[in-house]
PDB file of C-alpha atoms in Angstrom:
ATOM      1  CA  MET B   1     109.722-161.194 -21.098  1.00  0.00           C
ATOM      2  CA  SER B   2     111.133-162.804 -24.564  1.00  0.00           C
ATOM      3  CA  ASP B   3     107.883-165.045 -25.114  1.00  0.00           C
ATOM      4  CA  VAL B   4     105.032-165.408 -23.749  1.00  0.00           C
ATOM      5  CA  GLY B   5     103.812-168.024 -21.648  1.00  0.00           C
ATOM      6  CA  GLY B   6     106.477-170.032 -22.844  1.00  0.00           C
ATOM      7  CA  ILE B   7     105.822-169.644 -26.817  1.00  0.00           C
ATOM      8  CA  SER B   8     107.934-168.455 -29.036  1.00  0.00           C
ATOM      9  CA  PHE B   9     106.656-166.009 -32.595  1.00  0.00           C
ATOM     10  CA  GLY B  10     110.703-165.730 -33.687  1.00  0.00           C
ATOM     11  CA  PRO B  11     113.532-163.625 -33.160  1.00  0.00           C
ATOM     12  CA  THR B  12     112.021-160.716 -34.155  1.00  0.00           C
ATOM     13  CA  VAL B  13     109.070-160.906 -33.018  1.00  0.00           C
ATOM     14  CA  ASP B  14     111.099-161.152 -29.258  1.00  0.00           C
ATOM     15  CA  LEU B  15     113.625-158.455 -30.226  1.00  0.00           C
ATOM     16  CA  LEU B  16     110.691-155.873 -31.578  1.00  0.00           C
ATOM     17  CA  ASN B  17     108.622-157.170 -28.245  1.00  0.00           C
ATOM     18  CA  ASN B  18     111.954-156.319 -25.521  1.00  0.00           C
ATOM     19  CA  ALA B  19     112.544-153.082 -27.844  1.00  0.00           C
ATOM     20  CA  VAL B  20     108.963-152.128 -26.993  1.00  0.00           C
ATOM     21  CA  GLU B  21     108.999-153.211 -23.716  1.00  0.00           C
ATOM     22  CA  GLY B  22     111.962-150.965 -23.432  1.00  0.00           C
ATOM     23  CA  ALA B  23     110.953-148.196 -24.309  1.00  0.00           C
ATOM     24  CA  GLY B  24     108.003-148.530 -21.879  1.00  0.00           C
ATOM     25  CA  ARG B  25     110.182-148.899 -19.242  1.00  0.00           C
ATOM     26  CA  GLU B  26     112.362-145.630 -20.143  1.00  0.00           C
ATOM     27  CA  GLN B  27     108.843-144.120 -20.246  1.00  0.00           C
ATOM     28  CA  VAL B  28     108.601-144.405 -17.435  1.00  0.00           C
ATOM     29  CA  GLN B  29     111.851-142.401 -16.439  1.00  0.00           C
ATOM     30  CA  LEU B  30     111.587-140.214 -18.333  1.00  0.00           C
ATOM     31  CA  ALA B  31     108.328-139.104 -16.924  1.00  0.00           C
ATOM     32  CA  ASN B  32     109.227-139.345 -13.477  1.00  0.00           C
ATOM     33  CA  ASN B  33     112.276-136.514 -14.084  1.00  0.00           C
ATOM     34  CA  LEU B  34     110.325-134.702 -15.719  1.00  0.00           C
ATOM     35  CA  ALA B  35     107.758-134.667 -12.664  1.00  0.00           C
ATOM     36  CA  ASN B  36     110.717-133.969 -10.048  1.00  0.00           C
ATOM     37  CA  VAL B  37     111.992-130.670 -12.931  1.00  0.00           C
ATOM     38  CA  ASN B  38     111.502-128.569  -9.631  1.00  0.00           C
ATOM     39  CA  THR B  39     112.385-130.824  -6.941  1.00  0.00           C
ATOM     40  CA  PRO B  40     115.425-129.824  -5.485  1.00  0.00           C
ATOM     41  CA  ASN B  41     119.333-132.478  -5.019  1.00  0.00           C
ATOM     42  CA  PHE B  42     116.901-134.925  -7.534  1.00  0.00           C
ATOM     43  CA  ARG B  43     118.655-136.599  -9.766  1.00  0.00           C
ATOM     44  CA  ARG B  44     117.709-137.827 -13.036  1.00  0.00           C
ATOM     45  CA  SER B  45     118.314-141.700 -14.051  1.00  0.00           C
ATOM     46  CA  THR B  46     117.835-143.607 -17.409  1.00  0.00           C
ATOM     47  CA  VAL B  47     116.846-146.136 -18.664  1.00  0.00           C
ATOM     48  CA  SER B  48     120.099-147.984 -21.623  1.00  0.00           C
ATOM     49  CA  PHE B  49     117.182-151.157 -22.945  1.00  0.00           C
ATOM     50  CA  LYS B  50     118.846-149.949 -26.094  1.00  0.00           C
ATOM     51  CA  ASP B  51     122.985-151.421 -25.222  1.00  0.00           C
ATOM     52  CA  ALA B  52     120.919-154.823 -23.326  1.00  0.00           C
ATOM     53  CA  LEU B  53     118.692-155.222 -26.638  1.00  0.00           C
ATOM     54  CA  ALA B  54     122.144-154.976 -28.240  1.00  0.00           C
ATOM     55  CA  ALA B  55     123.825-157.644 -25.735  1.00  0.00           C
ATOM     56  CA  SER B  56     120.816-159.192 -25.690  1.00  0.00           C
ATOM     57  CA  LEU B  57     121.696-159.503 -29.203  1.00  0.00           C
ATOM     58  CA  GLY B  58     125.644-161.120 -29.370  1.00  0.00           C
ATOM     59  CA  ALA B  59     127.515-161.137 -32.345  1.00  0.00           C
ATOM     60  CA  PRO B  60     129.076-163.212 -33.838  1.00  0.00           C
ATOM     61  CA  ALA B  61     132.519-164.522 -34.891  1.00  0.00           C
ATOM     62  CA  ASN B  62     134.676-162.589 -36.888  1.00  0.00           C
ATOM     63  CA  PRO B  63     135.075-164.534 -40.268  1.00  0.00           C
ATOM     64  CA  ASP B  64     138.460-163.373 -41.097  1.00  0.00           C
ATOM     65  CA  GLU B  65     139.708-164.319 -37.626  1.00  0.00           C
ATOM     66  CA  LEU B  66     141.594-167.714 -36.792  1.00  0.00           C
ATOM     67  CA  THR B  67     139.544-168.665 -34.347  1.00  0.00           C
ATOM     68  CA  MET B  68     139.933-171.088 -31.281  1.00  0.00           C
ATOM     69  CA  ALA B  69     138.889-174.519 -30.688  1.00  0.00           C
ATOM     70  CA  THR B  70     137.453-175.054 -27.268  1.00  0.00           C
ATOM     71  CA  ASP B  71     135.917-177.924 -26.046  1.00  0.00           C
ATOM     72  CA  ASP B  72     134.265-176.746 -21.974  1.00  0.00           C
ATOM     73  CA  ASP B  73     132.464-172.863 -21.515  1.00  0.00           C
ATOM     74  CA  ARG B  74     135.046-171.814 -19.352  1.00  0.00           C
ATOM     75  CA  GLN B  75     137.462-171.811 -22.390  1.00  0.00           C
ATOM     76  CA  PHE B  76     138.577-168.939 -23.237  1.00  0.00           C
ATOM     77  CA  ASN B  77     136.174-168.007 -26.958  1.00  0.00           C
ATOM     78  CA  ILE B  78     138.254-166.549 -28.316  1.00  0.00           C
ATOM     79  CA  ASN B  79     137.134-165.814 -32.468  1.00  0.00           C
ATOM     80  CA  GLY B  80     135.025-162.734 -31.357  1.00  0.00           C
ATOM     81  CA  ALA B  81     132.148-163.886 -30.383  1.00  0.00           C
ATOM     82  CA  VAL B  82     129.821-162.448 -27.906  1.00  0.00           C
ATOM     83  CA  ALA B  83     127.750-164.323 -26.352  1.00  0.00           C
ATOM     84  CA  PRO B  84     124.239-163.320 -25.992  1.00  0.00           C
ATOM     85  CA  VAL B  85     123.191-162.207 -22.845  1.00  0.00           C
ATOM     86  CA  ALA B  86     118.891-161.970 -21.786  1.00  0.00           C
ATOM     87  CA  TYR B  87     117.670-158.771 -22.309  1.00  0.00           C
ATOM     88  CA  ASP B  88     117.139-157.454 -19.005  1.00  0.00           C
ATOM     89  CA  PRO B  89     117.138-153.454 -18.693  1.00  0.00           C
ATOM     90  CA  LYS B  90     117.633-151.558 -15.661  1.00  0.00           C
ATOM     91  CA  ALA B  91     117.351-147.874 -15.228  1.00  0.00           C
ATOM     92  CA  GLN B  92     120.741-146.518 -13.592  1.00  0.00           C
ATOM     93  CA  VAL B  93     120.859-142.642 -12.004  1.00  0.00           C
ATOM     94  CA  ASP B  94     122.627-139.942 -14.167  1.00  0.00           C
ATOM     95  CA  GLU B  95     125.540-138.780 -10.959  1.00  0.00           C
ATOM     96  CA  THR B  96     127.912-137.838 -13.232  1.00  0.00           C
ATOM     97  CA  THR B  97     125.812-134.086 -14.854  1.00  0.00           C
ATOM     98  CA  GLN B  98     125.511-130.927 -13.222  1.00  0.00           C
ATOM     99  CA  MET B  99     122.087-128.751 -14.219  1.00  0.00           C
ATOM    100  CA  ARG B 100     121.430-126.560 -11.985  1.00  0.00           C
ATOM    101  CA  VAL B 101     122.384-124.489  -8.864  1.00  0.00           C
ATOM    102  CA  ASP B 102     119.209-126.296  -6.466  1.00  0.00           C
ATOM    103  CA  ARG B 103     122.115-129.296  -7.342  1.00  0.00           C
ATOM    104  CA  SER B 104     119.390-131.808  -9.831  1.00  0.00           C
ATOM    105  CA  ASN B 105     120.437-132.800 -12.956  1.00  0.00           C
ATOM    106  CA  VAL B 106     116.618-132.637 -14.858  1.00  0.00           C
ATOM    107  CA  ASP B 107     117.131-130.455 -18.088  1.00  0.00           C
ATOM    108  CA  VAL B 108     114.051-129.743 -19.656  1.00  0.00           C
ATOM    109  CA  ASP B 109     115.091-129.388 -22.831  1.00  0.00           C
ATOM    110  CA  GLN B 110     117.175-132.620 -23.148  1.00  0.00           C
ATOM    111  CA  GLU B 111     114.106-134.951 -21.481  1.00  0.00           C
ATOM    112  CA  MET B 112     111.048-133.054 -23.456  1.00  0.00           C
ATOM    113  CA  ALA B 113     113.133-134.664 -26.861  1.00  0.00           C
ATOM    114  CA  GLN B 114     114.278-138.289 -25.027  1.00  0.00           C
ATOM    115  CA  LEU B 115     110.720-138.157 -24.261  1.00  0.00           C
ATOM    116  CA  GLN B 116     109.718-137.513 -27.964  1.00  0.00           C
ATOM    117  CA  GLN B 117     112.280-139.622 -29.084  1.00  0.00           C
ATOM    118  CA  ASN B 118     111.001-142.828 -27.010  1.00  0.00           C
ATOM    119  CA  SER B 119     107.891-142.181 -28.087  1.00  0.00           C
ATOM    120  CA  GLY B 120     108.392-142.403 -32.041  1.00  0.00           C
ATOM    121  CA  TYR B 121     111.185-145.212 -31.197  1.00  0.00           C
ATOM    122  CA  GLN B 122     108.164-147.096 -29.103  1.00  0.00           C
ATOM    123  CA  GLU B 123     105.485-146.239 -32.573  1.00  0.00           C
ATOM    124  CA  THR B 124     107.877-147.633 -34.478  1.00  0.00           C
ATOM    125  CA  MET B 125     108.808-151.098 -33.322  1.00  0.00           C
ATOM    126  CA  ALA B 126     105.048-151.980 -32.047  1.00  0.00           C
ATOM    127  CA  ALA B 127     104.351-151.320 -35.207  1.00  0.00           C
ATOM    128  CA  LEU B 128     107.607-153.378 -36.939  1.00  0.00           C
ATOM    129  CA  LEU B 129     105.371-155.780 -34.357  1.00  0.00           C
ATOM    130  CA  LYS B 130     102.005-155.256 -35.646  1.00  0.00           C
ATOM    131  CA  ASN B 131     103.116-155.972 -39.337  1.00  0.00           C
ATOM    132  CA  GLN B 132     104.839-159.483 -37.894  1.00  0.00           C
ATOM    133  CA  TYR B 133     101.646-160.358 -36.276  1.00  0.00           C
ATOM    134  CA  ALA B 134      99.886-159.541 -39.522  1.00  0.00           C
ATOM    135  CA  TRP B 135     102.068-161.548 -41.320  1.00  0.00           C
ATOM    136  CA  LEU B 136     101.933-164.807 -38.945  1.00  0.00           C
ATOM    137  CA  ARG B 137      97.943-164.298 -38.896  1.00  0.00           C
ATOM    138  CA  GLU B 138      98.463-164.569 -42.701  1.00  0.00           C
ATOM    139  CA  SER B 139     100.213-167.791 -42.811  1.00  0.00           C
ATOM    140  CA  ILE B 140      98.221-168.999 -40.113  1.00  0.00           C
ATOM    141  CA  GLU B 141      95.007-168.352 -41.685  1.00  0.00           C
ATOM    142  CA  GLU B 142      95.886-169.546 -45.049  1.00  0.00           C
ATOM    143  CA  GLN B 143      94.660-166.234 -46.460  1.00  0.00           C
ATOM    144  CA  THR B 144      95.707-162.667 -47.452  1.00  0.00           C
ATOM    145  CA  HIS B 145      93.927-159.496 -45.801  1.00  0.00           C
TER     146      HIS B 145
ATOM    147  CA  MET Z   1     105.984-152.243 -11.494  1.00  0.00           C
ATOM    148  CA  ALA Z   2     107.666-150.120 -14.112  1.00  0.00           C
ATOM    149  CA  GLY Z   3     106.800-151.246 -17.404  1.00  0.00           C
ATOM    150  CA  GLY Z   4     103.342-150.125 -17.104  1.00  0.00           C
ATOM    151  CA  PHE Z   5     102.016-147.350 -18.588  1.00  0.00           C
ATOM    152  CA  TYR Z   6      99.176-146.340 -16.555  1.00  0.00           C
ATOM    153  CA  ASN Z   7     101.836-146.305 -13.737  1.00  0.00           C
ATOM    154  CA  THR Z   8     103.396-144.165 -16.196  1.00  0.00           C
ATOM    155  CA  ILE Z   9     100.563-141.306 -16.663  1.00  0.00           C
ATOM    156  CA  GLU Z  10     100.043-141.585 -12.355  1.00  0.00           C
ATOM    157  CA  ILE Z  11     103.848-140.307 -11.861  1.00  0.00           C
ATOM    158  CA  SER Z  12     103.221-137.048 -14.834  1.00  0.00           C
ATOM    159  CA  ALA Z  13     100.375-137.051 -12.745  1.00  0.00           C
ATOM    160  CA  SER Z  14     101.652-136.998  -9.632  1.00  0.00           C
ATOM    161  CA  ALA Z  15     103.315-132.687 -11.300  1.00  0.00           C
ATOM    162  CA  LEU Z  16     100.998-131.791 -12.096  1.00  0.00           C
ATOM    163  CA  SER Z  17      99.131-131.705  -8.466  1.00  0.00           C
ATOM    164  CA  ALA Z  18     102.139-130.204  -7.716  1.00  0.00           C
ATOM    165  CA  GLU Z  19     102.855-128.114  -9.086  1.00  0.00           C
ATOM    166  CA  ARG Z  20      99.107-127.241  -9.489  1.00  0.00           C
ATOM    167  CA  LEU Z  21      99.210-126.756  -5.583  1.00  0.00           C
ATOM    168  CA  ALA Z  22     102.591-124.677  -5.814  1.00  0.00           C
ATOM    169  CA  MET Z  23     100.183-122.109  -8.443  1.00  0.00           C
ATOM    170  CA  ASP Z  24      97.999-122.144  -5.641  1.00  0.00           C
ATOM    171  CA  VAL Z  25     100.984-121.182  -2.805  1.00  0.00           C
ATOM    172  CA  ILE Z  26     102.825-118.703  -5.428  1.00  0.00           C
ATOM    173  CA  ALA Z  27      99.031-116.765  -5.916  1.00  0.00           C
ATOM    174  CA  ASN Z  28      98.150-116.751  -2.077  1.00  0.00           C
ATOM    175  CA  ASN Z  29     101.189-114.858  -2.161  1.00  0.00           C
ATOM    176  CA  ILE Z  30     100.379-113.064  -4.568  1.00  0.00           C
ATOM    177  CA  ALA Z  31      97.126-112.474  -3.374  1.00  0.00           C
ATOM    178  CA  ASN Z  32      97.826-111.002   0.773  1.00  0.00           C
ATOM    179  CA  ALA Z  33     101.496-108.827  -1.596  1.00  0.00           C
ATOM    180  CA  ASN Z  34     100.132-105.800   1.228  1.00  0.00           C
ATOM    181  CA  THR Z  35      98.220-108.322   3.550  1.00  0.00           C
ATOM    182  CA  THR Z  36      99.328-106.442   7.470  1.00  0.00           C
ATOM    183  CA  ARG Z  37      97.173-108.275   9.305  1.00  0.00           C
ATOM    184  CA  THR Z  38      97.231-112.311   9.552  1.00  0.00           C
ATOM    185  CA  PRO Z  39      95.064-114.897  12.202  1.00  0.00           C
ATOM    186  CA  GLN Z  40      98.761-115.679  13.766  1.00  0.00           C
ATOM    187  CA  GLY Z  41      99.286-111.096  14.307  1.00  0.00           C
ATOM    188  CA  GLY Z  42     101.802-109.474  12.010  1.00  0.00           C
ATOM    189  CA  ALA Z  43     101.746-109.250   8.290  1.00  0.00           C
ATOM    190  CA  PHE Z  44     101.537-111.631   5.279  1.00  0.00           C
ATOM    191  CA  LYS Z  45     104.375-114.449   6.043  1.00  0.00           C
ATOM    192  CA  ARG Z  46     105.152-114.726   1.877  1.00  0.00           C
ATOM    193  CA  GLN Z  47     104.940-119.141   2.233  1.00  0.00           C
ATOM    194  CA  LEU Z  48     107.283-122.057  -0.368  1.00  0.00           C
ATOM    195  CA  ILE Z  49     105.864-125.202  -1.814  1.00  0.00           C
ATOM    196  CA  VAL Z  50     108.793-127.321  -0.439  1.00  0.00           C
ATOM    197  CA  PHE Z  51     109.199-130.147  -3.416  1.00  0.00           C
ATOM    198  CA  ALA Z  52     110.872-133.969  -2.797  1.00  0.00           C
ATOM    199  CA  GLN Z  53     110.812-137.195  -5.622  1.00  0.00           C
ATOM    200  CA  THR Z  54     108.180-140.367  -3.643  1.00  0.00           C
ATOM    201  CA  PRO Z  55     109.373-142.708  -2.647  1.00  0.00           C
ATOM    202  CA  GLU Z  56     111.554-139.768  -0.386  1.00  0.00           C
ATOM    203  CA  GLY Z  57     114.958-139.459  -1.523  1.00  0.00           C
ATOM    204  CA  ALA Z  58     115.497-143.049  -2.495  1.00  0.00           C
ATOM    205  CA  PRO Z  59     119.035-141.961  -5.885  1.00  0.00           C
ATOM    206  CA  GLN Z  60     120.698-139.056  -3.763  1.00  0.00           C
ATOM    207  CA  PRO Z  61     124.223-137.491  -3.822  1.00  0.00           C
ATOM    208  CA  ASP Z  62     125.123-136.831  -0.314  1.00  0.00           C
ATOM    209  CA  ASN Z  63     128.671-135.162  -2.009  1.00  0.00           C
ATOM    210  CA  GLY Z  64     128.834-131.381  -1.704  1.00  0.00           C
ATOM    211  CA  PHE Z  65     129.119-129.186  -4.660  1.00  0.00           C
ATOM    212  CA  PRO Z  66     129.589-130.100  -7.665  1.00  0.00           C
ATOM    213  CA  ALA Z  67     128.369-133.678  -7.787  1.00  0.00           C
ATOM    214  CA  PHE Z  68     131.114-135.547  -8.282  1.00  0.00           C
ATOM    215  CA  GLY Z  69     130.682-139.607  -9.459  1.00  0.00           C
ATOM    216  CA  ALA Z  70     130.296-142.850  -7.488  1.00  0.00           C
ATOM    217  CA  ASN Z  71     134.225-143.031  -6.480  1.00  0.00           C
ATOM    218  CA  GLY Z  72     134.209-139.053  -5.850  1.00  0.00           C
ATOM    219  CA  SER Z  73     136.119-138.198  -8.690  1.00  0.00           C
ATOM    220  CA  ALA Z  74     134.748-135.764 -11.174  1.00  0.00           C
ATOM    221  CA  PHE Z  75     132.739-137.048 -14.387  1.00  0.00           C
ATOM    222  CA  SER Z  76     133.159-140.174 -13.454  1.00  0.00           C
ATOM    223  CA  SER Z  77     131.167-143.103 -15.450  1.00  0.00           C
ATOM    224  CA  ASP Z  78     129.373-144.089 -11.924  1.00  0.00           C
ATOM    225  CA  VAL Z  79     126.177-144.839 -11.597  1.00  0.00           C
ATOM    226  CA  ASN Z  80     124.391-146.752  -9.414  1.00  0.00           C
ATOM    227  CA  LYS Z  81     123.444-150.305 -10.351  1.00  0.00           C
ATOM    228  CA  THR Z  82     120.073-150.336  -7.678  1.00  0.00           C
ATOM    229  CA  GLU Z  83     117.608-149.974  -9.827  1.00  0.00           C
ATOM    230  CA  PRO Z  84     115.579-146.859  -8.313  1.00  0.00           C
ATOM    231  CA  ASN Z  85     111.447-146.734  -7.566  1.00  0.00           C
ATOM    232  CA  VAL Z  86     110.180-144.319  -8.775  1.00  0.00           C
ATOM    233  CA  GLU Z  87     106.819-143.049  -8.488  1.00  0.00           C
ATOM    234  CA  GLY Z  88     107.454-139.271  -8.895  1.00  0.00           C
ATOM    235  CA  VAL Z  89     106.867-135.615  -6.859  1.00  0.00           C
ATOM    236  CA  GLN Z  90     105.066-135.073  -3.269  1.00  0.00           C
ATOM    237  CA  ALA Z  91     104.627-131.658  -2.033  1.00  0.00           C
ATOM    238  CA  LEU Z  92     106.495-132.413   1.075  1.00  0.00           C
ATOM    239  CA  GLY Z  93     104.995-129.122   3.167  1.00  0.00           C
ATOM    240  CA  ILE Z  94     104.748-125.357   2.725  1.00  0.00           C
ATOM    241  CA  VAL Z  95     106.653-123.358   4.927  1.00  0.00           C
ATOM    242  CA  ASN Z  96     106.813-119.640   6.189  1.00  0.00           C
ATOM    243  CA  ASP Z  97     109.205-117.496   4.404  1.00  0.00           C
ATOM    244  CA  ASN Z  98     111.002-115.338   6.851  1.00  0.00           C
ATOM    245  CA  SER Z  99     113.477-113.137   6.168  1.00  0.00           C
ATOM    246  CA  PRO Z 100     112.684-110.063   6.770  1.00  0.00           C
ATOM    247  CA  ASP Z 101     108.808-107.620   6.619  1.00  0.00           C
ATOM    248  CA  ARG Z 102     109.384-104.920   4.357  1.00  0.00           C
ATOM    249  CA  MET Z 103     108.743-101.579   6.568  1.00  0.00           C
ATOM    250  CA  VAL Z 104     107.438 -98.965   4.610  1.00  0.00           C
ATOM    251  CA  PHE Z 105     107.402 -95.365   5.984  1.00  0.00           C
ATOM    252  CA  ASP Z 106     104.342 -94.113   6.816  1.00  0.00           C
ATOM    253  CA  PRO Z 107     103.138 -92.722  10.445  1.00  0.00           C
ATOM    254  CA  GLY Z 108      99.395 -91.925   9.400  1.00  0.00           C
ATOM    255  CA  ASN Z 109      98.990 -95.635   8.934  1.00  0.00           C
ATOM    256  CA  PRO Z 110      96.757 -97.609  11.290  1.00  0.00           C
ATOM    257  CA  GLU Z 111      98.773 -99.936  11.007  1.00  0.00           C
ATOM    258  CA  ALA Z 112     102.093 -98.615  11.747  1.00  0.00           C
ATOM    259  CA  ASP Z 113     103.863 -98.879  14.988  1.00  0.00           C
ATOM    260  CA  ALA Z 114     105.905 -96.901  17.531  1.00  0.00           C
ATOM    261  CA  ARG Z 115     108.107 -95.445  15.069  1.00  0.00           C
ATOM    262  CA  GLY Z 116     105.759 -94.553  12.614  1.00  0.00           C
ATOM    263  CA  TYR Z 117     106.620 -98.261   9.730  1.00  0.00           C
ATOM    264  CA  VAL Z 118     104.249-100.207   8.619  1.00  0.00           C
ATOM    265  CA  HIS Z 119     105.232-104.285   8.129  1.00  0.00           C
ATOM    266  CA  TYR Z 120     104.607-104.605   4.935  1.00  0.00           C
ATOM    267  CA  PRO Z 121     104.503-109.031   3.960  1.00  0.00           C
ATOM    268  CA  ASN Z 122     108.107-110.081   2.757  1.00  0.00           C
ATOM    269  CA  VAL Z 123     106.176-110.358  -1.147  1.00  0.00           C
ATOM    270  CA  GLN Z 124     108.028-109.318  -3.616  1.00  0.00           C
ATOM    271  CA  VAL Z 125     106.010-109.622  -6.943  1.00  0.00           C
ATOM    272  CA  VAL Z 126     108.252-110.135  -9.402  1.00  0.00           C
ATOM    273  CA  LYS Z 127     109.920-112.934  -7.808  1.00  0.00           C
ATOM    274  CA  GLU Z 128     106.453-115.042  -7.205  1.00  0.00           C
ATOM    275  CA  MET Z 129     105.895-114.037 -10.797  1.00  0.00           C
ATOM    276  CA  VAL Z 130     109.185-116.172 -12.160  1.00  0.00           C
ATOM    277  CA  ASP Z 131     107.831-118.705 -10.210  1.00  0.00           C
ATOM    278  CA  MET Z 132     104.705-118.972 -10.726  1.00  0.00           C
ATOM    279  CA  MET Z 133     105.763-119.734 -14.704  1.00  0.00           C
ATOM    280  CA  ALA Z 134     108.347-121.679 -13.411  1.00  0.00           C
ATOM    281  CA  ALA Z 135     105.653-123.763 -12.212  1.00  0.00           C
ATOM    282  CA  SER Z 136     103.533-123.112 -15.415  1.00  0.00           C
ATOM    283  CA  ARG Z 137     106.416-124.483 -17.723  1.00  0.00           C
ATOM    284  CA  ALA Z 138     106.960-127.477 -16.158  1.00  0.00           C
ATOM    285  CA  TYR Z 139     102.088-128.411 -16.281  1.00  0.00           C
ATOM    286  CA  GLU Z 140     102.577-128.254 -19.594  1.00  0.00           C
ATOM    287  CA  ALA Z 141     106.418-130.142 -19.352  1.00  0.00           C
ATOM    288  CA  ASN Z 142     104.211-132.479 -17.578  1.00  0.00           C
ATOM    289  CA  VAL Z 143     100.756-132.827 -19.967  1.00  0.00           C
ATOM    290  CA  ALA Z 144     103.425-133.078 -22.674  1.00  0.00           C
ATOM    291  CA  ALA Z 145     104.518-136.197 -20.938  1.00  0.00           C
ATOM    292  CA  ILE Z 146     101.424-137.139 -20.243  1.00  0.00           C
ATOM    293  CA  GLN Z 147     100.051-136.949 -24.154  1.00  0.00           C
ATOM    294  CA  GLU Z 148     103.094-138.715 -25.178  1.00  0.00           C
ATOM    295  CA  THR Z 149     103.084-141.736 -23.692  1.00  0.00           C
ATOM    296  CA  LYS Z 150      99.187-141.970 -24.577  1.00  0.00           C
ATOM    297  CA  SER Z 151     100.189-141.782 -27.938  1.00  0.00           C
ATOM    298  CA  MET Z 152     102.691-144.823 -26.532  1.00  0.00           C
ATOM    299  CA  ASP Z 153     100.222-146.736 -25.326  1.00  0.00           C
ATOM    300  CA  ALA Z 154      97.910-146.004 -28.502  1.00  0.00           C
ATOM    301  CA  ALA Z 155     100.655-148.155 -30.378  1.00  0.00           C
ATOM    302  CA  SER Z 156     100.622-150.729 -28.187  1.00  0.00           C
ATOM    303  CA  LEU Z 157      96.370-151.468 -28.128  1.00  0.00           C
ATOM    304  CA  GLY Z 158      97.227-151.451 -32.005  1.00  0.00           C
ATOM    305  CA  LEU Z 159      98.487-154.152 -31.293  1.00  0.00           C
ATOM    306  CA  LEU Z 160      95.296-155.804 -31.172  1.00  0.00           C
ATOM    307  CA  GLN Z 161      93.894-154.645 -34.043  1.00  0.00           C
ATOM    308  CA  SER Z 162      94.317-157.057 -37.369  1.00  0.00           C
TER     309      SER Z 162
END
């Protein structure tokens, strides 16, 4: 999902694309949790797409640490760097909490708060993405609007 | 398709129709709170709606109360690793509440039985009102969810505008 049609417009655009896409996935799960607010035995599920986003960036090596030279992927890399992981967020069922006597664990207030938060996050990321595209368009057309 | 906005609205819409059906059932219970005669004979029976998630029973721990983690330990962070296929909620059916009728001693009533008692429905109006509030609030929550999804949708569509 990081690039459309094989064209990448840079890491920032890819990251924002993934953020918008992940928020869409999260919205599906939150809507499903709310739809089943009166379903007995229902377990809520969420998408930890922000963790997947962080993992897709990886982490650079700590400059204060001594690094160990490696010449093969199978050797341990002891410099604190974390390799980027392909962005693939998955929905997970939350089996851990208990909210109500009908064994459902949906808390409407919490779901509504998360829904608002997710929606605001998605709109923010979409606005940033729109800016990125506007800059790209300016570069392509060599003029400002 | 996990990320589609229209799918998200359909999920919330499934809850809207389910909660509306619940309101119909509750309204029918209140309307028949004093109905002593039905086609099946006897007093009206209170009806209940049964909700189930679609597809039926997708994520399902069945290890007693309270719910535990997958390995049986309390407060485990274990979660089901398979992605649930979510399609909202459905009303499985409407079932009768078979609790005893409300008996009122009224020998003069033509509906009274041999001992002078009239069988009134097992509907408690206060309970129905509480159920109605729950259904109404759930309906409102899902309407709000649709509105949030719509605003996200608008933000995505706005990407096409310069």
